[in-house]
């Protein structure tokens, strides 16, 4: 139970609901207790009437009186059960809400390497499925436990006050019932978990198929995809059938044990009433008590397995909640993000793959100047961007902005001041306007249009019937790679940062458009410190200084003209690319 202890802080927060709920449970149980006594009185009255020849109308009246009382008490019990659910179940929903938010907040705080280690399905499951199981503990499990406590105390003390030996006899089957239910519900849970896991596999496969549907169609791979689905679906059916066969035991078992208790009551009760220690009414009363006890006893087994499941789920949730982020914000002070950016002897190895992406890299970007980062694929270009935005922290060397080590800058301020255009222009489901204004909540239409214009995408936006209200992303218009890249550029321009990082964001754009956008950008970013990452030399012409990376090392550096004259790797690539361009034009 040690993981569930984490929830005590929430139980404490909502203690009023919990205490009021417990009081309602007590009251509802008191109302449940008396009808059994009324039944006894009714029975005894009939017996008395039969033996003393009392007339029928008066017994009619007595029975009506007890009948109405039973009805009234049942209504009152129902009313308080309603209140009990309104407090305890409401409490569990409130805690579920808080816990989900706690987990989500934690997720957002964790570093990217955490996301590389854990897959999306797992992250989703812990915030939905596992939290749901924890809620079952906070709601039903707590409610039934309190209920059981009150009911047992009230009913058993009542039974004992009537007849001790009869009480003991009729209670014998109940612990067996509890054990049997526990056993069956553990089996049910195990089987249902297996089939749940299989369902996840099935969902993942379908999801993958649908998102890759055009590749499947082009490769004529439908049969293969179907067979894969068919096999997994068959597996799911098998597990479901196993679950059904265990579940089928559940009710017959309970009914059997209730039956045994009832028969014992009638038999032993009959013997006792012959001896004159109890009345016939007492037997009827006892049957009601036994029936009142059986469901709660059955729920002992059920509640135990609920708690066990919740504990296992909470352990999974806690594993994530206790994960420490590897990127810390060392200061909450305001720190200016301005000045020269300097890398000195920076090395970095990706912790999850062990790939060394940067080896002793040094360079300096003066304020309001532009650095070009050039290199083949996998040479470490994007890693430089990751390190500046502190998506990862470097292993060796020093990275500073305006002479201050970036680790001593306010992390959130640092990130807010970087206009980052990622390599794979990602769009959120929403309108074009929402996608551009992503970084800000208050803005004017002119700011949006201005950003779109600089990114060279206004013409295309104006061609859509809904213009800036056009839905893009998963369920919206499918934009081309180049359009996505330019929307990402507009998003970065929109926030007016002090540092721009353009990570290969013009790769899907043709040479003419690239030139136009770079000209636009040149005017826009002249008062910023910028990094343009590219594997095209055309983008490098705008840089004041260029570093050429190969295998994480700087192999050449200087401006465009210098590097072309140097006749090394850069010059070779430049020649190739300009030849290709000329060929394109011919
Ligand atoms: N998140 C990551 N986790 C582990 N290894 C990574 C990660 N990102 C990059 N790498 C590895 O680090 C090396 C450098 O990658 P990087 O993304 O910096 O290259 P790049 O120059 O940007 O390449 P490209 O031009 O293809 O974008 C590569 O070998 C890559 O496999
Ligand atoms: Mg890259």
CSV table of N, CA, C and O and ligand atoms in Angstrom, one decimal, residues 112 116 348-358 373 375-384 386 392 423 503-504 533-535 549 551-552, ligand 1:
chain,number,residue,atom,x,y,z
A,112,UNK,N,13.6,15.8,-22.8
A,112,UNK,CA,13.3,15.1,-24.0
A,112,UNK,C,13.8,13.7,-23.9
A,112,UNK,O,13.2,12.7,-24.4
A,116,UNK,N,12.2,10.0,-25.0
A,116,UNK,CA,12.9,9.0,-25.9
A,116,UNK,C,12.8,7.6,-25.3
A,116,UNK,O,12.7,6.6,-26.0
A,348,UNK,N,29.3,16.8,-26.8
A,348,UNK,CA,28.0,16.2,-26.4
A,348,UNK,C,27.7,14.9,-27.0
A,348,UNK,O,27.9,14.6,-28.1
A,349,UNK,N,27.3,14.0,-26.1
A,349,UNK,CA,26.9,12.6,-26.5
A,349,UNK,C,25.5,12.4,-26.1
A,349,UNK,O,25.1,12.7,-25.0
A,350,UNK,N,24.6,11.9,-27.0
A,350,UNK,CA,23.2,11.7,-26.7
A,350,UNK,C,23.1,10.6,-25.7
A,350,UNK,O,23.7,9.5,-25.9
A,351,UNK,N,22.5,10.8,-24.5
A,351,UNK,CA,22.6,9.8,-23.4
A,351,UNK,C,21.9,8.5,-23.8
A,351,UNK,O,22.3,7.4,-23.4
A,352,UNK,N,20.8,8.6,-24.6
A,352,UNK,CA,20.0,7.4,-24.9
A,352,UNK,C,20.7,6.5,-25.9
A,352,UNK,O,20.5,5.3,-25.9
A,353,UNK,N,21.4,7.1,-26.9
A,353,UNK,CA,22.0,6.2,-27.9
A,353,UNK,C,23.5,6.1,-27.8
A,353,UNK,O,24.1,5.2,-28.4
A,354,UNK,N,24.1,7.0,-27.0
A,354,UNK,CA,25.6,6.9,-26.9
A,354,UNK,C,26.3,7.5,-28.1
A,354,UNK,O,27.5,7.3,-28.2
A,355,UNK,N,25.6,8.1,-29.0
A,355,UNK,CA,26.2,8.7,-30.2
A,355,UNK,C,26.8,10.0,-29.8
A,355,UNK,O,26.1,10.9,-29.3
A,356,UNK,N,28.1,10.2,-30.1
A,356,UNK,CA,28.8,11.5,-29.8
A,356,UNK,C,28.5,12.4,-31.0
A,356,UNK,O,28.9,12.2,-32.1
A,357,UNK,N,27.7,13.4,-30.8
A,357,UNK,CA,27.2,14.3,-31.8
A,357,UNK,C,28.1,15.5,-32.0
A,357,UNK,O,28.2,16.0,-33.1
A,358,UNK,N,28.7,16.0,-30.9
A,358,UNK,CA,29.6,17.1,-31.1
A,358,UNK,C,30.9,16.8,-30.4
A,358,UNK,O,31.0,16.3,-29.3
A,373,UNK,N,25.6,27.3,-40.1
A,373,UNK,CA,26.1,26.0,-39.8
A,373,UNK,C,25.8,25.1,-40.9
A,373,UNK,O,24.7,24.8,-41.3
A,375,UNK,N,26.8,21.4,-43.1
A,375,UNK,CA,27.4,20.1,-42.9
A,375,UNK,C,26.4,19.0,-43.5
A,375,UNK,O,25.3,19.3,-43.8
A,376,UNK,N,27.0,17.9,-43.7
A,376,UNK,CA,26.2,16.8,-44.2
A,376,UNK,C,25.2,16.3,-43.2
A,376,UNK,O,25.2,16.7,-42.0
A,377,UNK,N,24.3,15.4,-43.6
A,377,UNK,CA,23.3,14.9,-42.7
A,377,UNK,C,24.0,14.1,-41.6
A,377,UNK,O,24.9,13.4,-41.8
A,378,UNK,N,23.5,14.3,-40.4
A,378,UNK,CA,24.1,13.6,-39.2
A,378,UNK,C,25.4,14.1,-38.7
A,378,UNK,O,26.0,13.5,-37.9
A,379,UNK,N,25.7,15.4,-39.2
A,379,UNK,CA,27.0,15.9,-38.8
A,379,UNK,C,26.9,16.6,-37.4
A,379,UNK,O,28.0,17.0,-36.9
A,380,UNK,N,25.7,16.9,-36.9
A,380,UNK,CA,25.6,17.5,-35.6
A,380,UNK,C,25.0,18.9,-35.6
A,380,UNK,O,25.0,19.6,-34.6
A,381,UNK,N,24.4,19.3,-36.7
A,381,UNK,CA,23.9,20.6,-36.9
A,381,UNK,C,22.7,20.9,-35.9
A,381,UNK,O,22.7,21.9,-35.1
A,382,UNK,N,21.8,20.0,-36.0
A,382,UNK,CA,20.6,20.2,-35.1
A,382,UNK,C,21.0,20.1,-33.6
A,382,UNK,O,20.3,20.7,-32.8
A,383,UNK,N,22.0,19.4,-33.3
A,383,UNK,CA,22.4,19.2,-31.9
A,383,UNK,C,22.9,20.6,-31.4
A,383,UNK,O,22.6,20.9,-30.2
A,384,UNK,N,23.5,21.4,-32.2
A,384,UNK,CA,23.9,22.7,-31.7
A,384,UNK,C,22.6,23.5,-31.3
A,384,UNK,O,22.6,24.1,-30.2
A,386,UNK,N,19.8,22.2,-30.3
A,386,UNK,CA,19.3,21.6,-29.1
A,386,UNK,C,20.0,22.1,-27.8
A,386,UNK,O,19.4,22.3,-26.8
A,392,UNK,N,18.9,19.7,-24.4
A,392,UNK,CA,19.9,18.9,-23.7
A,392,UNK,C,20.9,19.8,-23.1
A,392,UNK,O,21.1,20.9,-23.6
A,423,UNK,N,13.3,21.5,-38.0
A,423,UNK,CA,13.6,20.9,-39.3
A,423,UNK,C,12.3,20.4,-39.9
A,423,UNK,O,12.1,20.5,-41.1
A,503,UNK,N,16.5,25.9,-38.5
A,503,UNK,CA,17.1,24.6,-38.7
A,503,UNK,C,16.7,24.0,-40.0
A,503,UNK,O,15.6,23.3,-40.1
A,504,UNK,N,17.5,24.1,-41.0
A,504,UNK,CA,17.2,23.5,-42.3
A,504,UNK,C,15.8,23.7,-42.8
A,504,UNK,O,15.2,22.8,-43.3
A,533,UNK,N,20.9,27.0,-40.1
A,533,UNK,CA,21.5,25.7,-40.3
A,533,UNK,C,21.0,25.2,-41.7
A,533,UNK,O,19.8,25.3,-42.0
A,534,UNK,N,21.9,24.7,-42.5
A,534,UNK,CA,21.5,24.2,-43.8
A,534,UNK,C,22.5,23.3,-44.4
A,534,UNK,O,23.7,23.3,-44.0
A,535,UNK,N,22.1,22.5,-45.3
A,535,UNK,CA,23.1,21.7,-46.1
A,535,UNK,C,23.2,22.3,-47.5
A,535,UNK,O,23.7,21.7,-48.4
A,549,UNK,N,30.6,21.5,-40.4
A,549,UNK,CA,30.7,20.4,-39.5
A,549,UNK,C,30.9,19.1,-40.2
A,549,UNK,O,30.3,18.9,-41.3
A,551,UNK,N,31.0,15.0,-38.8
A,551,UNK,CA,31.1,14.1,-37.7
A,551,UNK,C,31.3,14.7,-36.4
A,551,UNK,O,32.1,14.3,-35.6
A,552,UNK,N,30.5,15.8,-36.2
A,552,UNK,CA,30.6,16.5,-34.9
A,552,UNK,C,31.8,17.4,-34.7
A,552,UNK,O,31.9,18.0,-33.6
B,1,LIG,N1,17.5,12.8,-30.0
B,1,LIG,C1,18.5,12.1,-30.3
B,1,LIG,N2,18.8,11.0,-29.6
B,1,LIG,C2,19.9,10.2,-29.9
B,1,LIG,N3,20.7,10.5,-30.9
B,1,LIG,C3,20.5,11.5,-31.7
B,1,LIG,C4,19.4,12.4,-31.4
B,1,LIG,N4,19.3,13.4,-32.4
B,1,LIG,C5,20.4,13.1,-33.2
B,1,LIG,N5,21.1,12.1,-32.8
B,1,LIG,C6,22.3,11.6,-33.4
B,1,LIG,O1,23.3,12.6,-33.3
B,1,LIG,C7,24.0,12.7,-34.5
B,1,LIG,C8,23.9,14.2,-35.0
B,1,LIG,O2,22.6,14.4,-35.3
B,1,LIG,P1,22.0,15.9,-35.7
B,1,LIG,O3,20.5,15.8,-35.7
B,1,LIG,O4,22.6,16.9,-35.0
B,1,LIG,O5,22.5,15.9,-37.2
B,1,LIG,P2,22.1,17.0,-38.3
B,1,LIG,O6,23.4,17.5,-38.8
B,1,LIG,O7,21.1,17.9,-37.9
B,1,LIG,O8,21.6,16.1,-39.5
B,1,LIG,P3,20.4,16.4,-40.6
B,1,LIG,O9,21.0,17.3,-41.6
B,1,LIG,O10,20.0,15.1,-41.2
B,1,LIG,O11,19.3,17.1,-39.8
B,1,LIG,C9,23.4,11.7,-35.5
B,1,LIG,O12,24.3,10.6,-35.6
B,1,LIG,C10,22.1,11.3,-34.9
B,1,LIG,O13,21.9,9.9,-35.1
